[in-house]
mmCIF file of C-alpha atoms in Angstrom:
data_model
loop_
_atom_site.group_PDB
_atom_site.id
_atom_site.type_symbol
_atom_site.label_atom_id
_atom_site.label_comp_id
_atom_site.label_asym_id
_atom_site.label_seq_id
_atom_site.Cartn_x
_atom_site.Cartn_y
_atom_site.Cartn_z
ATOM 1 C CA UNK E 436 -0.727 18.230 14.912
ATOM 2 C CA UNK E 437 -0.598 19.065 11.168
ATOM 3 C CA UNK E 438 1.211 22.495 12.355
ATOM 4 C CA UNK E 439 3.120 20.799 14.677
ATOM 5 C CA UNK E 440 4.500 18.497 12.069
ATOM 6 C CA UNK E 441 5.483 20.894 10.331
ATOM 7 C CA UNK E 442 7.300 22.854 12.534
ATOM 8 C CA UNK E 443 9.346 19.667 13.345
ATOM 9 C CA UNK E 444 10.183 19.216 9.946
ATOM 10 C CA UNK E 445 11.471 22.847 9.821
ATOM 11 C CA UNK E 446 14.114 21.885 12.291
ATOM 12 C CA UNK E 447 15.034 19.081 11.049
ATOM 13 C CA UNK E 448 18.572 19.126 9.341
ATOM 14 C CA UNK E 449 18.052 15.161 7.320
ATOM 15 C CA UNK E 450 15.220 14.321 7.382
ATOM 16 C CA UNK E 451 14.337 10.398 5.658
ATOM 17 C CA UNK E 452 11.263 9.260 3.894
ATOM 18 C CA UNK E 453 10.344 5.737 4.600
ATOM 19 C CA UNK E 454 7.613 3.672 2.028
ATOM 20 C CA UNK E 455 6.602 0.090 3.667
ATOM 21 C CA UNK E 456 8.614 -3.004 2.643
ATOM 22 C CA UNK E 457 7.291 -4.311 -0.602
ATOM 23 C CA UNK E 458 5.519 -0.977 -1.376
ATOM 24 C CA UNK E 459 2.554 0.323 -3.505
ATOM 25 C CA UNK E 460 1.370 3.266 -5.396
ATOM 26 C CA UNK E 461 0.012 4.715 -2.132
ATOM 27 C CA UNK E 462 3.083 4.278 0.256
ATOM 28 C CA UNK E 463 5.497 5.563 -2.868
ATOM 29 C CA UNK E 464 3.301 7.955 -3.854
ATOM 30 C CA UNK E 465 3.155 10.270 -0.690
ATOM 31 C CA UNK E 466 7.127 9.704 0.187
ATOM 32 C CA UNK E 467 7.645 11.048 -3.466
ATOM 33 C CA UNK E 468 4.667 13.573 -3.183
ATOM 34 C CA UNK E 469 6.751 14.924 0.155
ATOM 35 C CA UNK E 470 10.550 14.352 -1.766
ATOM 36 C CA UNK E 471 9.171 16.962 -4.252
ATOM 37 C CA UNK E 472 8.362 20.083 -1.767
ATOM 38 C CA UNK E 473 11.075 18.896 0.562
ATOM 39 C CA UNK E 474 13.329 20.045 -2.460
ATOM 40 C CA UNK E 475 11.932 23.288 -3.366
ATOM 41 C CA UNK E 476 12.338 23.999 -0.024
ATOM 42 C CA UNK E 477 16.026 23.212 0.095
ATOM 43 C CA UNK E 478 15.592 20.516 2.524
ATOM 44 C CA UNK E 479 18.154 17.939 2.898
ATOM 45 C CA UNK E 480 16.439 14.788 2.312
ATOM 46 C CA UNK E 481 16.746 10.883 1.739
ATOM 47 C CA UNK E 482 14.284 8.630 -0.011
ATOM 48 C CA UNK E 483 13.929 4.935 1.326
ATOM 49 C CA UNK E 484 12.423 1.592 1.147
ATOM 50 C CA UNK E 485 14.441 -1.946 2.213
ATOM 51 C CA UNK E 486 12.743 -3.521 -0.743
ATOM 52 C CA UNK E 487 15.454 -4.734 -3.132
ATOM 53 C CA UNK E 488 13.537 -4.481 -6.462
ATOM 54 C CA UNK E 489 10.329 -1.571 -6.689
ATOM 55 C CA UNK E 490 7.727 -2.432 -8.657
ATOM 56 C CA UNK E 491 8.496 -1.746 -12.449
ATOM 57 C CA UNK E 492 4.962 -0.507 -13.341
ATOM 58 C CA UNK E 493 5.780 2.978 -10.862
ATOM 59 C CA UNK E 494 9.018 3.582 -12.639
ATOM 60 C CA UNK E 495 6.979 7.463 -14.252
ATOM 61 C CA UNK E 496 6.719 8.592 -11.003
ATOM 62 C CA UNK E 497 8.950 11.852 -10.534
ATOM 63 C CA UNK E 498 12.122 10.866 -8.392
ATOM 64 C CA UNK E 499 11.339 7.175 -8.161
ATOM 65 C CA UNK E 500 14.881 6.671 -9.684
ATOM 66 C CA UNK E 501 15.995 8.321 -6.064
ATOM 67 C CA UNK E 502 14.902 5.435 -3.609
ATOM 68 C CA UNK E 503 17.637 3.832 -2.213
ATOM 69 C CA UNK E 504 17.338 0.621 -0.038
ATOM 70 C CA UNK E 505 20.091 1.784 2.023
ATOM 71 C CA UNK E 506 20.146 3.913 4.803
ATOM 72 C CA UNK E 507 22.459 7.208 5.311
ATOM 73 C CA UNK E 508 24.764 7.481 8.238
ATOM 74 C CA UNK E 509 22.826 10.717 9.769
ATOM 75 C CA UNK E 510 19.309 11.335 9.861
ATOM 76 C CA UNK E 511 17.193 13.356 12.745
ATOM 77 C CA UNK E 512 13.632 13.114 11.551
ATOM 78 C CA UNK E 513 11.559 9.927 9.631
ATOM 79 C CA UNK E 514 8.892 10.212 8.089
ATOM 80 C CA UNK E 515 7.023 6.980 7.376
ATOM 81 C CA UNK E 516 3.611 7.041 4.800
ATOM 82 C CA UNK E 517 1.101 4.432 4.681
ATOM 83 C CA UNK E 518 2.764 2.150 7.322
ATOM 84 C CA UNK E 519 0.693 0.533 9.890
ATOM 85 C CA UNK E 520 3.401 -0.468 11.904
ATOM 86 C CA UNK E 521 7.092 0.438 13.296
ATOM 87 C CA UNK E 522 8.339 -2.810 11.673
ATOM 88 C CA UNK E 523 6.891 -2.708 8.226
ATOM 89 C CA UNK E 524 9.447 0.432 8.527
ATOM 90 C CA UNK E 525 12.401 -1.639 8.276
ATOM 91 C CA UNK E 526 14.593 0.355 10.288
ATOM 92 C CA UNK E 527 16.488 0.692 13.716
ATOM 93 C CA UNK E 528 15.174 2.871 16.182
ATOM 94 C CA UNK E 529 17.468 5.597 17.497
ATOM 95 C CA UNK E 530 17.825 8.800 18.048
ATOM 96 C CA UNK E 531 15.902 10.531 15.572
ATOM 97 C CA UNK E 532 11.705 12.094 15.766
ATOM 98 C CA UNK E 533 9.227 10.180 13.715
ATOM 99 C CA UNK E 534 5.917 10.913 11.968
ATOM 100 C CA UNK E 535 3.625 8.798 11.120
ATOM 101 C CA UNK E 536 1.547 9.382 8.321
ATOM 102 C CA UNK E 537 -1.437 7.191 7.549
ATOM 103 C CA UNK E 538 -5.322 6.116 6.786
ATOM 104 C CA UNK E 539 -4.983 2.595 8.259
ATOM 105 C CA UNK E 540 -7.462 1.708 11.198
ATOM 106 C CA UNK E 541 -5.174 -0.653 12.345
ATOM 107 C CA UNK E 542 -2.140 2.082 12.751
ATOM 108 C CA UNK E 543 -0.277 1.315 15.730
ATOM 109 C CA UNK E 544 0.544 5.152 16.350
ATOM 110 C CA UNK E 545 4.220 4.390 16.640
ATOM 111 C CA UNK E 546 4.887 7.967 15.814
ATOM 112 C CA UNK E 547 5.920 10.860 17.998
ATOM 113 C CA UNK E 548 3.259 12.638 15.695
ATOM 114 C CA UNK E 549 0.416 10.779 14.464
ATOM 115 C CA UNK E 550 -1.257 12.283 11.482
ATOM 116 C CA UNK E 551 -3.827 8.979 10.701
ATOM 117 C CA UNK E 552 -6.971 10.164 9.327
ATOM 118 C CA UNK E 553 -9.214 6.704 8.562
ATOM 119 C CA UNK E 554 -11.820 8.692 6.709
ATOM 120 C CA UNK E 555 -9.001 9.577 3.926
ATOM 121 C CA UNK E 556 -9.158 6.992 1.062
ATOM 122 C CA UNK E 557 -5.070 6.888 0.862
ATOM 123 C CA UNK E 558 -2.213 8.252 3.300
ATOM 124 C CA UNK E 559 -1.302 10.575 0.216
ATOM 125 C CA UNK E 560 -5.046 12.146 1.412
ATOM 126 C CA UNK E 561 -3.350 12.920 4.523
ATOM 127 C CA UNK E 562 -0.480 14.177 3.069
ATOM 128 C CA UNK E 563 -2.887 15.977 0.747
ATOM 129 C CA UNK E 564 -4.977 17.992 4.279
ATOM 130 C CA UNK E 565 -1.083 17.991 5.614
ATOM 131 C CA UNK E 566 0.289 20.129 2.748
ATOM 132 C CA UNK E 567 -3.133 22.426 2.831
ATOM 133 C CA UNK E 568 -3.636 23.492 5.891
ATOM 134 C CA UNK E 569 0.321 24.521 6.058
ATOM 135 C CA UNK E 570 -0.368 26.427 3.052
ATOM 136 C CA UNK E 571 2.618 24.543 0.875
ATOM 137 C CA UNK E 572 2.380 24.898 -2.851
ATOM 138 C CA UNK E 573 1.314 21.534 -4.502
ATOM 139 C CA UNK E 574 3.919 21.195 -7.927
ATOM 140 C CA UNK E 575 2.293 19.460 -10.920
ATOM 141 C CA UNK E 576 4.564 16.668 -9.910
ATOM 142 C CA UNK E 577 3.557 16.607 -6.576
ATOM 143 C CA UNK E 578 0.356 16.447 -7.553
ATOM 144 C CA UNK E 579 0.645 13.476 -9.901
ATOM 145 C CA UNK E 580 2.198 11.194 -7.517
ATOM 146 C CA UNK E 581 -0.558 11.989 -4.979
ATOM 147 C CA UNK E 582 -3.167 11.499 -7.786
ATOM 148 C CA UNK E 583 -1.762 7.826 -7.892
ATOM 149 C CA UNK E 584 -1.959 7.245 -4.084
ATOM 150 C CA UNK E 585 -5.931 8.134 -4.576
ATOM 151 C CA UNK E 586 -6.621 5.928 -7.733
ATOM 152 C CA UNK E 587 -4.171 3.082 -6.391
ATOM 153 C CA UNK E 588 -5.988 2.898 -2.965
ATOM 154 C CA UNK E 589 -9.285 2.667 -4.380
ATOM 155 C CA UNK E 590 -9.279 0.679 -7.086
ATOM 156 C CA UNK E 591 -9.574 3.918 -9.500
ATOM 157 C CA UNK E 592 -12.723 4.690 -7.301
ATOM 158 C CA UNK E 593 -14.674 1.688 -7.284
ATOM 159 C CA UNK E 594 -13.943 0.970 -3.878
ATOM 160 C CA UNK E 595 -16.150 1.415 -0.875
ATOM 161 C CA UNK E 596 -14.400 4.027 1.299
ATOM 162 C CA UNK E 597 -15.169 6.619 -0.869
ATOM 163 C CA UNK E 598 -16.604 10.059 -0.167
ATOM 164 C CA UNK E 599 -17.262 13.480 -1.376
ATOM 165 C CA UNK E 600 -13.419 14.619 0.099
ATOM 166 C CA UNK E 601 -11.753 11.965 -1.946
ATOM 167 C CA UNK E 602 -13.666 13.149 -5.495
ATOM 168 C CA UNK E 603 -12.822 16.669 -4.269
ATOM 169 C CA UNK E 604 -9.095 15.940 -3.278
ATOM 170 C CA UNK E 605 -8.729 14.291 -6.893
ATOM 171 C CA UNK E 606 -10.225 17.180 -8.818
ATOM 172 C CA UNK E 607 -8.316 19.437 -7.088
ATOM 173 C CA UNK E 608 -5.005 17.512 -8.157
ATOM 174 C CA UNK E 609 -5.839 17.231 -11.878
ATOM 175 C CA UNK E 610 -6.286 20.745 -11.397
ATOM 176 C CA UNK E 611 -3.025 21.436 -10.092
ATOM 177 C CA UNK E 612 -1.676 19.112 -12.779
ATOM 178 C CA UNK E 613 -1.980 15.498 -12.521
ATOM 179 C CA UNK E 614 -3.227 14.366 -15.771
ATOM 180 C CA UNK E 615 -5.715 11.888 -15.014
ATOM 181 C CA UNK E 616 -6.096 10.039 -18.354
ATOM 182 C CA UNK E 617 -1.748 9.367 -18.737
ATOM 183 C CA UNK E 618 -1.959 7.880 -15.260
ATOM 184 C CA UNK E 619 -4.829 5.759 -16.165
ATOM 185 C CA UNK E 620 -3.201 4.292 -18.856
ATOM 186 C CA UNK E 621 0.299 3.968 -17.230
ATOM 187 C CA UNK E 622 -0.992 2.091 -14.484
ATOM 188 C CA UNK E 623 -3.711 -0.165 -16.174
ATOM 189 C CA UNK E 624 -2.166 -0.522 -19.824
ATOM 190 C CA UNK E 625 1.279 -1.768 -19.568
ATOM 191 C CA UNK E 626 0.669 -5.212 -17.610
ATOM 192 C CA UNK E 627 4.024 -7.513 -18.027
ATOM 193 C CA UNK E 628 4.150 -11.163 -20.067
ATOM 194 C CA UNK E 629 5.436 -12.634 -16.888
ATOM 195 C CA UNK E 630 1.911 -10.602 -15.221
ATOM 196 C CA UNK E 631 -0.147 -12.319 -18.098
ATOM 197 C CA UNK E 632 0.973 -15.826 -17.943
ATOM 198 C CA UNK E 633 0.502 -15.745 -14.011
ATOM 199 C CA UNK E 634 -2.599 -14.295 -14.071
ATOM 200 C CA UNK E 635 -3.704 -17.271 -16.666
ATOM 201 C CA UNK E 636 -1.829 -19.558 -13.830
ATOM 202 C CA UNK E 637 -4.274 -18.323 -11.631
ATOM 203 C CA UNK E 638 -7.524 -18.364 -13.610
ATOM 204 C CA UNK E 639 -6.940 -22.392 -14.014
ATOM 205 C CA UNK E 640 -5.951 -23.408 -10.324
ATOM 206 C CA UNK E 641 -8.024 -21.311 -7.818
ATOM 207 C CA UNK E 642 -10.521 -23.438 -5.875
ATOM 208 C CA UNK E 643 -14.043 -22.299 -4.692
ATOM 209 C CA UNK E 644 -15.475 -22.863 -1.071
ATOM 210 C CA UNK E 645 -18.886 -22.460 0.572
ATOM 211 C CA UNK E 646 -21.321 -22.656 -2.523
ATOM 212 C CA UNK E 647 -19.011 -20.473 -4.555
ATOM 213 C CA UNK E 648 -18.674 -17.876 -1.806
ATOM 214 C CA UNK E 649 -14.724 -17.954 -1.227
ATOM 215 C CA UNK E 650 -12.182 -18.028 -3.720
ATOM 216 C CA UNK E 651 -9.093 -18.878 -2.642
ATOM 217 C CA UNK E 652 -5.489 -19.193 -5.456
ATOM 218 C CA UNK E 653 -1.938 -20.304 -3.771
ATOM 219 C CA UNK E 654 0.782 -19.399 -5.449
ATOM 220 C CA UNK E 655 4.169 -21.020 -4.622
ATOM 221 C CA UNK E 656 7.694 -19.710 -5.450
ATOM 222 C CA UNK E 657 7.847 -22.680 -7.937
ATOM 223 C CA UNK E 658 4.646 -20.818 -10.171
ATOM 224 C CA UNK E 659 6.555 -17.272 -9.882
ATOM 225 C CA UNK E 660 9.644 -18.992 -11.212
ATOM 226 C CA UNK E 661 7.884 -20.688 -13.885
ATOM 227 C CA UNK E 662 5.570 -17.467 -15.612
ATOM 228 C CA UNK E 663 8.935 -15.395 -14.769
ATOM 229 C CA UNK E 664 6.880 -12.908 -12.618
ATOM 230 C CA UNK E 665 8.281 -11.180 -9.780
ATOM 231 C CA UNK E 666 6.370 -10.861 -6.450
ATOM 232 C CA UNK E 667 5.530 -7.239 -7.147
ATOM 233 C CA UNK E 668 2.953 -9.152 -10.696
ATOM 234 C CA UNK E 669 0.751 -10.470 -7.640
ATOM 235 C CA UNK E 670 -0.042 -6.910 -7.068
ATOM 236 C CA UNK E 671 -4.140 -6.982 -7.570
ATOM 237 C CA UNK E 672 -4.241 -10.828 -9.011
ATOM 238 C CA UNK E 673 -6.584 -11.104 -6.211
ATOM 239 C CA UNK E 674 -9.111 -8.816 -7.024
ATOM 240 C CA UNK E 675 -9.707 -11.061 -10.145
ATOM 241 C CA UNK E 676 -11.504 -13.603 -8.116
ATOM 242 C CA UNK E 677 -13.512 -11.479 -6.286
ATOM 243 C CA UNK E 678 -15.260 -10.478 -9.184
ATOM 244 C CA UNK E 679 -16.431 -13.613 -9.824
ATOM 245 C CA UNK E 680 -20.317 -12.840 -9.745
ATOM 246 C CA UNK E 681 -20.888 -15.646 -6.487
ATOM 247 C CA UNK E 682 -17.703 -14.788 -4.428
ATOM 248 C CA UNK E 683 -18.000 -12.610 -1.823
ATOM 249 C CA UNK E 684 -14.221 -12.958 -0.564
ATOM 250 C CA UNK E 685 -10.807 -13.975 -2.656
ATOM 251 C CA UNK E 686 -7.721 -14.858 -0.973
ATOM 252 C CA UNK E 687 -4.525 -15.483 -2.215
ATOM 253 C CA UNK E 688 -1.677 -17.146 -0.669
ATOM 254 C CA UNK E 689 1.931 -16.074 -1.713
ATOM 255 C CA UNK E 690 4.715 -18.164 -0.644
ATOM 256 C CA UNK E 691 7.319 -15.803 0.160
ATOM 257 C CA UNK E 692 10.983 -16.134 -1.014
ATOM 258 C CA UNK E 693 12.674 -16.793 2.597
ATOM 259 C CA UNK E 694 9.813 -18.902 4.191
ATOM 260 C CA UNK E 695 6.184 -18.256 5.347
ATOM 261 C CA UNK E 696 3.359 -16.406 3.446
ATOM 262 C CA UNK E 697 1.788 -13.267 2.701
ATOM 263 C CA UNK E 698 -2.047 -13.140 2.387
ATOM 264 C CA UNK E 699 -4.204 -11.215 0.706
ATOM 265 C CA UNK E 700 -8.135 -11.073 1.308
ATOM 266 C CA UNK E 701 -10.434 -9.124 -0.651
ATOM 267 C CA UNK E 702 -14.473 -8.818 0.004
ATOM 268 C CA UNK E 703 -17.142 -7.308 -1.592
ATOM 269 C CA UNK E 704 -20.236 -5.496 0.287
ATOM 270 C CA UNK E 705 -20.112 -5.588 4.288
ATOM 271 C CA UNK E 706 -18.123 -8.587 4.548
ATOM 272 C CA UNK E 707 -15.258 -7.049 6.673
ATOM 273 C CA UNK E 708 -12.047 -9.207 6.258
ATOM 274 C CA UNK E 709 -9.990 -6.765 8.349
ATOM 275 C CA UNK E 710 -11.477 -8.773 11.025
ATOM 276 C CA UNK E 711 -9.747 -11.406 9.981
ATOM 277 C CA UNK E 712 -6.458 -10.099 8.937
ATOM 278 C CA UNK E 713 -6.582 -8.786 12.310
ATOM 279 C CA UNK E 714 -6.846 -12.356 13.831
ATOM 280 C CA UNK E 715 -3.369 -12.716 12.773
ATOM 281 C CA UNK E 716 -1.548 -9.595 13.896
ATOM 282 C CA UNK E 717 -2.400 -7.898 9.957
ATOM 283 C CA UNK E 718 -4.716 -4.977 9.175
ATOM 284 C CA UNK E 719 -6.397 -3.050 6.541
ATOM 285 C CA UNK E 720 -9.354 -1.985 5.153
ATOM 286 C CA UNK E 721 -13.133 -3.448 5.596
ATOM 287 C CA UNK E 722 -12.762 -4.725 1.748
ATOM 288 C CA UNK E 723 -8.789 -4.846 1.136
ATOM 289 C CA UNK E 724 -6.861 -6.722 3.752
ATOM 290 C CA UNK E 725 -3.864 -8.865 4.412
ATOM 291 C CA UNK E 726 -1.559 -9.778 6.988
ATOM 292 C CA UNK E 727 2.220 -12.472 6.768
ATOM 293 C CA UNK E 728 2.822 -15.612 8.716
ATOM 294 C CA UNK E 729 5.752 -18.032 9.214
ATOM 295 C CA UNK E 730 3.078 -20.998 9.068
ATOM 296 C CA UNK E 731 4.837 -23.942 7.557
ATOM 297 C CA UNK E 732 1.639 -26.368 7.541
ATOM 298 C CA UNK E 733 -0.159 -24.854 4.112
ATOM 299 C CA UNK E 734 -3.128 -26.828 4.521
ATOM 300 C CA UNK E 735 -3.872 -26.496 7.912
ATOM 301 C CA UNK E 736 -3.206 -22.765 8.111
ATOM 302 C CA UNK E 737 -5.413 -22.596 4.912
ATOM 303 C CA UNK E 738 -8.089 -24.122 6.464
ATOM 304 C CA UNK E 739 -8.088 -22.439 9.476
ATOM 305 C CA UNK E 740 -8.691 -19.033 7.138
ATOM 306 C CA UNK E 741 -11.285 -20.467 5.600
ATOM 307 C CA UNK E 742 -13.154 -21.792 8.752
ATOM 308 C CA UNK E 743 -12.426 -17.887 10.132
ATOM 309 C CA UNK E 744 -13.715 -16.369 6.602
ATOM 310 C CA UNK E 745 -16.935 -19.035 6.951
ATOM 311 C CA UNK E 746 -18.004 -17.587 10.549
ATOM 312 C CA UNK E 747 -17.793 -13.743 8.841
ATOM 313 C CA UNK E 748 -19.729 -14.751 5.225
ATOM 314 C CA UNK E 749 -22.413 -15.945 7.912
ATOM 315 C CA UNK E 750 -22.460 -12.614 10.166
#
């Protein structure tokens, strides 16, 4: 399939690299990681994501600058990275061939190639093997913004699907240029005010469930509007209250800008909240999960996660 991929993408005269709606360093990572030999090869190519606003703290990856979050009139091949579904795509379909790139379990294989590998750690893994075994040079800059797919995805390795191949896949990008240490430092040094103030917002309203077990923060447009954060500053919050030494699972509720909410479940050990996230048509990882609803009724869709989390704490 890798070959095959390629082969496609040899044909293809514009060719159009979708990231998921409200992206992360893994999804804009491995479009950009792909932009970069797409253009040494003298491939006509468009980057794209339908998100209005990216998230500020990516602005040093190479090219970011050239995501637009509008579509061109032509295209006859898509490329999507790190999208579990069709819809998170935010296009039309039409008359154009599509590969799906991905590490998600919960991939829907909406591709007419499927290159989803759940053993990788990221999708810019996959793009990683993908570039390899079709013997493609890997540019310094290429290999920075798949360096940050890697670190992003796992929590700068202290997540649990790790393995030897994702230690190995990062050595061999700091070797082909990434420089480990700058990334570091870009990603986890340069948090916003507006990042600060919400983060103290949530320290001093989450609520704890179950002997201490759940941890669960809501935050409502009215709290974003307040701390002057954007909904890209929630990135992570979440992982803050899983560290708590009793939790075993954080969840935070975003109220999203047009109605509904997005939710974001974290776990530590073999609590798997992807079987919960599932529950609602979401996906994810065993430890990192999340999923959107229209819900209007905060409480009682609250407690119905909580009575769902309750039946997988006791498993």
């Amino acid at each position: 399939m890798y070959k095959e991929a390629w082969r496609l993408i040899g044909d293809a005269k514009h060719i159009l690299l979708v990231s998921h709606v409200n992206p992360d360093g893994d999804t804009l990572g491995s479009v950009l990681a792909l932009y970069d030999v797409f253009k040494r090869l003298n491939k006509k190519v468009t980057l794209y994501n339908a998100t209005k606003e990216l998230p500020r703290i990516y602005d040093f990856l190479p090219n970011i600058h050239r995501v637009k979050d509008k579509l061109p009139k032509y295209f006859d091949l898509v490329i999507s990275c790190d999208c579990g579904s069709f819809d998170r795509l935010k296009i039309e379909k039409g008359e154009y061939s599509l590969i799906n790139i991905d590490h998600h379990l919960s991939n829907q294989m909406f591709g007419d190639i499927n290159l989803v590998d759940i053993s990788s750690a990221s999708a810019g893994m996959v793009v990683y093997e993908f570039l390899k075994i079709n013997d493609i040079k890997i540019s310094s800059d290429c290999a920075s913004c798949l360096y940050v797919t890697i670190v992003e995805d796992t929590g700068f390795f202290s997540y649990s699907h790790l393995d030897k191949n994702t230690f190995e896949c990062a050595a061999k990008l700091v070797e082909f240029g990434a420089n480990a240490k700058k990334i570091a430092t870009l990603l986890r040094s340069r948090v916003s005010l507006a990042k600060t103030r919400l983060l103290g917002y949530v320290l001093n309203n989450f609520n704890l469930y179950f002997d201490a077990k759940v941890a669960v923060i809501v935050i409502c447009k009215e709290v974003l509007s307040q701390t002057g954060a954007k909904r890209y500053d929630t990135k992570n919050i979440v992982n803050v209250l899983r560290d708590i030494i009793t939790v075993k699972v954080s969840v935070m509720i975003l109220e999203e800008k047009n109605g509904g909410f997005k939710i974001s479940l974290r776990s530590k050990d073999e609590i798997d909240v992807a079987i919960v996230a599932k529950e609602y048509g979401g996906g994810g990882h065993k430890n990192s999960a999340g999923f959107e609803t229209k819900s209007s009724d905060l409480e009682k869709f609250k407690n119905d996660i909580l009575q769902k989390i309750r039946r997988i704490i006791k498993q």
